[in-house]
Amino acid sequence: MTILSDISADWWKSAVIYQVYPRSFYDANNDGIGDLKGISSKLDYLNDGKGNGLGVDAIWLSPFYKSPMKDFGYDVSDYLDVDPIFGTLDDFEELVAQAHSRDLKILVDLVLNHSSDIHPWFQESRSSRDNPKADWYLWVEKPEHGALPNNWLSVFGGPAWEYCEERGQYYYHSFLKEQPDFNWYNPEVRAAMEEIITFWCRKGVDGFRLDTANFYAHDQQLRDNPKYPASHKALEERDGVEYDSFNSCYSKDRPENFDCLKMIRRTIETCSPHITTIGEIGGIQDLDDLLKLASSYVHGSEHLHMAYTFSLLGSRINSMDIAVVLGKTEKEIGDGWPCWSFGNHDCVRVRTRAENSMGMVDFYQNLMLLLLCFRGTPIIYYGDELGMEEYRINKEELQDPFGIAYWPDYPGRDGCRTPFPWDLHRANQGFNSGQKSWLPATSSVALMKNGIIDNPMHELTREMINVRRSQPALQTGDYNQIAANPSVFAFQRTLDNERLFIACNFSDSEQELFVGDDWQENPLKHFTRNGELDGLLLNLPPYGFSILVAKQLL
Ligand code: TEU
Ligand code: CA
């Protein structure tokens, strides 16, 4: 176990997090699938501890535990071991040591809502009605007349209930039928979760991303979920995904879920006060409800440290919608701490979403700049710092079970999980040494013609991470919205007497913004499309972006 000295308990508030999807980062043993040794060998790219590299502070690793890979690791069959595809526990320890020697922190992904159906716990549970683990999962009697226990649906399609001949009962699965949900009301299950958490804390991890942190508790009366009115617009429009037409307020988001989170937090704090948590608050319900719920999970100090929602991960990324999400969050979050990302392994690449909504790559670059100026911890999804695009997957190439279930209405999540393009001129773009990769390695050359490091998008991201690091107001200052119209989004960040003015032009025409006379251009950075101060006005070129500094500071 590696101990980091000198860490502040709140390190995660000023950190920039980078999400690595281990299957797709770097394939060290050339078997077509990325691995832990591959990640270790590429840490310098992220941060070499000497001021080189992208400059991120922490890595969130998507699951690398033993798994039959029905959901690519989000179906765990042994929580305390590494899948041979990714390497060994020793490889993990080496990765932690290598990361810590560069001052990089490691967050691991805990999938505690469900296990794989081949996990020995489920195998035992399903074997009879009276085995020691009979009540570890959610088992329900078969109703008369062949009906299902209730109307709950699986996120990935069809009813959430699967019949099991051995027990003559149904079991519940929020996701695949190969991902049975645990019964969190059972104290033995909670004790097992404590052991898992403690195990990874002792391996020296600095934090956990908690998969589906709002799904643990379910309504014990098994009440039906209400259907949204036909006019309801889901946050992310996934054509034909029936799950999105229900308000799943009985199958998840339960008030009882707070007890689960409390138990997780207590267990972690027993190990170390420095370990952080980020809960994934899945679901694309009503925006107000979603942001209220996520905020309530981070109030006080008994539940999560941070939570992220899908509110910036869908197609609604424009000035007005972003301002609404940030504004509502500020209103609800109280003493909690926000956490933001524009990309992850479950949604369409942000560069592609940005182009679809605005038709401009420049607009995409502004999103990265904005992300690094928001109040809250930013998470950058691997490859977004290069401008990786969504890969348009063909039917024969489909890997994601979500896509297989809904093809072609919804093509699933493979398109955002393609291999990292280390070198466009080598086989598989340098992802490995030539063995066919699990998803096609075909990133666009458009933004990368000069290689990774000279890529303008990479340069912009790296510089902006530096700016954020040098400006405490960007890390922990207050947030005040100044303007939000379809063309311009502007806000201030203030910490003590340090004040910054951030303005972003979302349009392809020049925009004039009244800023008053107490601002000067930030000498730290002149972005490519920096605006110009003209008396009391800021002139922003098309897709311009400016950070101004209050005059008395200069
Ligand atoms: O995602 C859970 C989840 O809620 C998402 O599927 C979400 O509903 C949807 O994508 C919103 O658009 C987590 C993991 O991030 C995902 O990769 C796993 O497949 C899933 O849990 C099951 O473990
Ligand atoms: Ca490999």
Coordinates of C-alpha atoms in Angstrom, one line a residue, residues 150-514:
N150 CA -44.7 -5.3 -11.4
N151 CA -44.0 -3.0 -14.4
W152 CA -40.3 -2.3 -13.7
L153 CA -38.2 -2.3 -16.8
S154 CA -34.5 -3.0 -17.4
V155 CA -32.5 0.0 -18.6
F156 CA -31.2 -2.2 -21.3
G157 CA -34.5 -3.4 -22.6
G158 CA -37.5 -5.6 -21.6
P159 CA -38.9 -6.3 -18.2
A160 CA -36.5 -6.2 -15.2
W161 CA -37.7 -9.6 -14.0
E162 CA -36.2 -12.9 -15.0
Y163 CA -37.8 -16.2 -14.0
C164 CA -35.6 -18.8 -12.4
E165 CA -36.8 -22.5 -12.6
E166 CA -34.8 -23.7 -9.6
R167 CA -36.5 -21.4 -7.2
G168 CA -39.8 -21.0 -9.1
Q169 CA -39.4 -17.2 -8.5
Y170 CA -38.4 -14.0 -10.4
Y171 CA -35.3 -12.1 -9.7
Y172 CA -34.8 -8.4 -10.4
H173 CA -32.2 -6.9 -12.7
S174 CA -32.0 -3.1 -13.4
F175 CA -29.7 -3.9 -16.3
L176 CA -29.0 -7.2 -18.1
K177 CA -30.5 -10.4 -16.8
E178 CA -26.8 -11.4 -16.3
Q179 CA -26.6 -8.5 -13.8
P180 CA -28.9 -9.4 -10.9
D181 CA -29.5 -6.6 -8.4
F182 CA -28.4 -7.1 -4.8
N183 CA -30.9 -6.9 -1.9
W184 CA -29.4 -4.0 0.0
Y185 CA -31.9 -4.4 2.8
N186 CA -30.0 -7.6 3.9
P187 CA -27.4 -6.8 6.5
E188 CA -25.2 -9.6 5.2
V189 CA -25.1 -8.0 1.8
R190 CA -24.1 -4.7 3.4
A191 CA -21.3 -6.4 5.3
A192 CA -20.1 -8.0 2.1
M193 CA -20.0 -4.5 0.5
E194 CA -18.0 -3.2 3.5
E195 CA -15.4 -5.9 2.9
I196 CA -15.1 -5.0 -0.8
I197 CA -14.7 -1.3 0.0
T198 CA -12.1 -1.9 2.7
F199 CA -10.1 -4.2 0.4
W200 CA -9.6 -1.5 -2.2
C201 CA -9.0 1.2 0.4
R202 CA -6.2 -1.0 1.7
K203 CA -4.7 -1.2 -1.8
G204 CA -4.2 2.5 -1.5
V205 CA -6.9 3.9 -3.8
D206 CA -7.7 7.6 -3.4
G207 CA -11.3 7.4 -4.3
F208 CA -14.3 5.5 -5.7
R209 CA -16.6 6.1 -8.5
L210 CA -19.8 4.5 -7.4
D211 CA -21.7 2.9 -10.3
T212 CA -25.5 3.6 -10.2
A213 CA -25.3 5.1 -6.8
N214 CA -29.1 5.9 -6.8
F215 CA -30.1 2.3 -7.7
Y216 CA -29.2 0.4 -4.5
A217 CA -32.5 0.7 -2.6
H218 CA -35.8 -0.4 -4.2
D219 CA -39.4 0.1 -3.0
Q220 CA -40.1 -2.8 -0.7
Q221 CA -43.8 -2.7 -1.7
L222 CA -42.7 -3.1 -5.3
R223 CA -45.1 -0.4 -6.5
D224 CA -45.4 0.2 -10.2
N225 CA -43.4 3.0 -11.7
P226 CA -45.6 5.8 -13.2
K227 CA -45.4 6.5 -16.9
Y228 CA -44.4 10.0 -18.0
P229 CA -47.0 11.9 -20.0
A230 CA -46.4 11.5 -23.8
S231 CA -45.2 15.1 -23.9
H232 CA -42.3 14.4 -21.5
K233 CA -38.9 14.9 -23.0
A234 CA -36.2 12.8 -21.7
L235 CA -32.8 14.5 -21.1
E236 CA -31.2 12.4 -23.7
E237 CA -33.3 11.3 -26.6
R238 CA -32.7 7.6 -27.1
D239 CA -35.2 6.5 -29.7
G240 CA -37.2 3.5 -28.8
V241 CA -35.7 3.0 -25.3
E242 CA -38.9 2.2 -23.4
Y243 CA -37.2 2.6 -20.0
D244 CA -37.0 6.4 -20.6
S245 CA -40.8 6.7 -20.8
F246 CA -41.2 5.8 -17.1
N247 CA -40.4 7.8 -14.0
S248 CA -38.5 5.0 -12.2
C249 CA -39.1 6.5 -8.8
Y250 CA -40.0 3.2 -7.2
S251 CA -37.2 1.1 -8.6
K252 CA -34.5 3.7 -7.9
D253 CA -34.0 7.2 -6.3
R254 CA -35.6 5.9 -3.1
P255 CA -35.3 7.8 0.2
E256 CA -34.0 4.6 1.7
N257 CA -30.9 4.9 -0.5
F258 CA -29.4 7.4 1.8
D259 CA -28.8 4.6 4.3
C260 CA -26.8 2.7 1.8
L261 CA -24.7 5.8 1.0
K262 CA -24.2 6.4 4.7
M263 CA -22.8 2.9 5.2
I264 CA -20.5 3.3 2.2
R265 CA -19.2 6.7 3.5
R266 CA -18.7 5.4 7.1
T267 CA -16.7 2.4 5.8
I268 CA -14.5 4.6 3.7
E269 CA -13.8 7.1 6.5
T270 CA -12.8 4.3 8.8
C271 CA -10.0 3.6 6.3
S272 CA -8.9 7.2 5.5
P273 CA -10.3 10.7 5.6
H274 CA -8.6 11.4 2.2
I275 CA -10.6 9.0 0.1
T276 CA -13.3 10.5 -2.0
T277 CA -16.4 9.3 -3.7
I278 CA -18.2 10.2 -6.9
G279 CA -21.7 8.8 -7.3
E280 CA -23.1 8.2 -10.7
I281 CA -26.8 9.4 -10.6
G282 CA -28.1 7.5 -13.5
G283 CA -31.4 8.2 -15.2
I284 CA -32.7 10.8 -17.4
Q285 CA -35.8 11.9 -15.6
D286 CA -37.1 15.4 -15.1
L287 CA -34.1 17.8 -14.8
D288 CA -35.4 19.5 -11.6
D289 CA -35.9 16.2 -9.9
L290 CA -32.5 14.9 -11.1
L291 CA -30.5 17.9 -9.9
K292 CA -32.4 18.0 -6.6
L293 CA -31.6 14.3 -6.0
A294 CA -28.0 14.6 -7.0
S295 CA -27.6 17.6 -4.8
S296 CA -29.3 16.0 -1.8
Y297 CA -26.7 13.1 -2.1
V298 CA -23.8 15.6 -1.5
H299 CA -25.3 17.7 1.3
G300 CA -23.5 17.5 4.6
S301 CA -20.8 15.0 5.2
E302 CA -22.6 11.7 5.6
H303 CA -23.2 10.7 2.0
L304 CA -21.3 11.2 -1.2
H305 CA -18.5 13.8 -1.7
M306 CA -19.6 14.4 -5.3
A307 CA -22.2 13.2 -7.7
Y308 CA -22.6 13.5 -11.5
T309 CA -25.7 13.3 -13.5
F310 CA -26.4 12.9 -17.2
S311 CA -27.6 16.5 -17.5
L312 CA -24.6 17.6 -19.7
L313 CA -24.1 14.2 -21.3
G314 CA -27.1 14.3 -23.7
S315 CA -27.9 16.3 -26.8
R316 CA -28.9 19.4 -24.9
I317 CA -25.6 21.3 -25.0
N318 CA -26.1 24.9 -25.8
S319 CA -25.7 28.1 -23.9
M320 CA -29.2 28.2 -22.4
D321 CA -29.3 24.6 -21.3
I322 CA -25.9 24.6 -19.8
A323 CA -26.7 27.8 -17.9
V324 CA -29.9 26.2 -16.6
V325 CA -28.1 23.1 -15.4
L326 CA -25.4 25.1 -13.6
G327 CA -27.9 27.6 -12.2
K328 CA -30.3 24.9 -10.8
T329 CA -27.3 23.0 -9.3
E330 CA -26.1 26.2 -7.6
K331 CA -29.5 26.7 -6.2
E332 CA -29.8 23.1 -4.8
I333 CA -26.3 22.1 -3.9
G334 CA -25.9 24.1 -0.7
D335 CA -22.7 22.9 1.1
G336 CA -22.2 20.1 -1.4
W337 CA -19.6 20.1 -4.2
P338 CA -20.5 19.9 -7.9
C339 CA -18.8 17.5 -10.4
W340 CA -19.0 18.0 -14.1
S341 CA -18.3 16.1 -17.3
F342 CA -19.2 16.4 -20.9
G343 CA -18.2 12.8 -21.8
N344 CA -18.1 9.3 -20.5
H345 CA -18.3 5.7 -21.6
D346 CA -22.1 5.8 -21.7
C347 CA -22.8 8.7 -24.1
V348 CA -22.0 9.9 -27.6
R349 CA -18.6 11.6 -27.8
V350 CA -19.0 15.3 -26.9
R351 CA -17.2 16.4 -30.0
T352 CA -19.9 14.7 -32.2
R353 CA -22.7 16.0 -30.0
A354 CA -21.3 19.5 -30.3
E355 CA -21.0 19.3 -34.0
N356 CA -24.6 18.0 -34.3
S357 CA -26.0 20.9 -32.3
M358 CA -23.8 23.8 -33.5
G359 CA -22.2 22.5 -36.6
M360 CA -18.8 23.7 -35.5
V361 CA -15.6 22.1 -34.1
D362 CA -14.7 25.4 -32.5
F363 CA -17.8 25.2 -30.3
Y364 CA -16.5 21.8 -29.0
Q365 CA -13.2 23.4 -28.0
N366 CA -15.1 26.0 -26.0
L367 CA -16.9 23.2 -24.1
M368 CA -13.5 21.9 -22.8
L369 CA -12.6 25.5 -21.8
L370 CA -15.9 25.9 -20.0
L371 CA -15.7 22.6 -18.3
L372 CA -12.4 23.7 -16.7
C373 CA -13.9 27.0 -15.6
F374 CA -17.1 25.7 -13.9
R375 CA -17.4 25.5 -10.2
G376 CA -16.9 21.9 -9.4
T377 CA -14.6 19.0 -10.2
P378 CA -14.2 18.4 -13.9
I379 CA -13.9 14.9 -15.4
I380 CA -12.3 14.6 -18.8
Y381 CA -13.2 11.4 -20.7
Y382 CA -10.1 9.8 -22.4
G383 CA -9.6 11.1 -25.9
D384 CA -11.8 14.2 -25.4
E385 CA -8.6 16.1 -25.0
L386 CA -7.8 15.1 -28.6
G387 CA -11.2 15.7 -30.0
M388 CA -12.0 12.0 -30.5
E389 CA -15.2 11.6 -32.5
E390 CA -18.0 9.1 -32.0
Y391 CA -17.3 6.1 -34.2
R392 CA -20.3 5.1 -36.3
I393 CA -20.5 1.4 -35.5
N394 CA -21.7 -1.2 -38.0
K395 CA -24.1 -3.9 -37.0
E396 CA -21.3 -6.6 -37.4
E397 CA -19.0 -4.7 -35.1
L398 CA -21.5 -4.2 -32.3
Q399 CA -20.2 -5.2 -28.8
D400 CA -22.4 -3.3 -26.4
P401 CA -25.4 -5.3 -25.2
F402 CA -27.4 -2.1 -25.0
G403 CA -26.8 -1.4 -28.7
I404 CA -27.5 -5.0 -29.6
A405 CA -30.9 -4.8 -27.9
Y406 CA -32.0 -1.6 -29.6
W407 CA -30.1 -1.6 -33.0
P408 CA -30.7 0.4 -35.2
D409 CA -32.9 2.8 -33.2
Y410 CA -30.2 3.2 -30.6
P411 CA -26.8 2.0 -31.6
G412 CA -25.4 1.6 -28.1
R413 CA -22.2 2.9 -26.5
D414 CA -19.5 1.3 -28.6
G415 CA -19.0 4.5 -30.6
C416 CA -17.4 6.3 -27.6
R417 CA -15.3 3.4 -26.5
T418 CA -12.9 3.0 -29.4
P419 CA -9.1 2.7 -28.9
F420 CA -7.0 5.7 -27.9
P421 CA -5.1 6.9 -31.0
W422 CA -1.5 7.1 -29.7
D423 CA 0.0 7.3 -33.2
L424 CA -2.1 7.6 -36.3
H425 CA 0.7 6.3 -38.6
R426 CA 1.0 2.9 -36.8
A427 CA -1.2 -0.2 -37.0
N428 CA -4.3 0.3 -34.9
Q429 CA -3.2 3.9 -34.4
G430 CA -0.6 2.7 -31.9
F431 CA -3.1 1.2 -29.5
N432 CA -1.1 -2.0 -29.6
S433 CA 1.5 -3.6 -31.9
G434 CA -0.9 -4.8 -34.5
Q435 CA -3.3 -7.4 -33.2
K436 CA -6.9 -6.6 -34.2
S437 CA -8.4 -4.4 -31.6
W438 CA -11.7 -5.2 -29.8
L439 CA -13.3 -2.1 -31.4
P440 CA -12.0 -0.5 -34.6
A441 CA -9.1 1.9 -34.1
T442 CA -10.1 4.5 -36.6
S443 CA -10.1 7.9 -35.0
S444 CA -10.3 10.9 -37.2
V445 CA -7.1 12.5 -38.4
A446 CA -8.8 15.9 -38.6
L447 CA -7.7 17.2 -35.3
M448 CA -4.5 15.2 -35.0
K449 CA -2.5 15.8 -38.1
N450 CA 0.6 16.7 -36.1
G451 CA 0.4 13.9 -33.6
I452 CA -0.9 14.0 -30.1
I453 CA 1.3 16.6 -28.5
D454 CA 1.1 19.2 -31.2
N455 CA -2.6 18.6 -31.6
P456 CA -4.2 22.0 -31.0
M457 CA -7.0 20.5 -28.9
H458 CA -4.5 18.8 -26.7
E459 CA -2.5 21.9 -26.3
L460 CA -5.6 23.9 -25.4
T461 CA -6.7 21.4 -22.8
R462 CA -3.2 21.3 -21.3
E463 CA -3.0 25.0 -21.1
M464 CA -6.4 25.4 -19.6
I465 CA -5.6 22.8 -17.0
N466 CA -2.6 25.0 -16.1
V467 CA -4.7 28.1 -16.0
R468 CA -7.1 26.4 -13.7
R469 CA -4.3 25.3 -11.4
S470 CA -2.8 28.8 -11.2
Q471 CA -6.2 30.5 -10.4
P472 CA -7.7 29.5 -7.0
A473 CA -10.9 31.3 -8.0
L474 CA -11.4 28.8 -10.9
Q475 CA -10.9 25.9 -8.5
T476 CA -13.0 26.9 -5.5
G477 CA -14.4 30.4 -6.1
D478 CA -18.1 31.3 -6.1
Y479 CA -20.1 31.1 -9.3
N480 CA -22.3 33.9 -10.6
Q481 CA -24.0 33.8 -13.9
I482 CA -23.8 37.1 -15.8
A483 CA -25.4 36.3 -19.2
A484 CA -27.1 33.4 -20.8
N485 CA -28.7 33.8 -24.2
P486 CA -28.6 31.6 -27.3
S487 CA -25.3 33.3 -28.3
V488 CA -23.4 34.1 -25.2
F489 CA -22.8 32.4 -21.9
A490 CA -20.8 34.4 -19.3
F491 CA -20.2 34.1 -15.6
Q492 CA -17.9 35.3 -12.8
R493 CA -15.8 33.2 -10.4
T494 CA -14.8 34.9 -7.2
L495 CA -12.6 33.9 -4.3
D496 CA -11.8 36.6 -1.7
N497 CA -10.6 39.5 -3.8
E498 CA -9.7 37.5 -6.8
R499 CA -12.4 37.9 -9.5
L500 CA -12.5 36.4 -13.0
F501 CA -15.0 37.0 -15.8
I502 CA -15.5 34.1 -18.2
A503 CA -17.3 34.7 -21.5
C504 CA -18.0 32.2 -24.3
N505 CA -19.5 33.0 -27.7
F506 CA -21.7 30.0 -28.8
S507 CA -22.5 31.6 -32.1
D508 CA -20.8 31.9 -35.5
S509 CA -21.1 35.7 -35.5
E510 CA -19.3 38.4 -33.5
Q511 CA -20.9 39.2 -30.2
E512 CA -20.6 42.3 -28.0
L513 CA -21.0 42.0 -24.3
F514 CA -21.2 44.8 -21.7

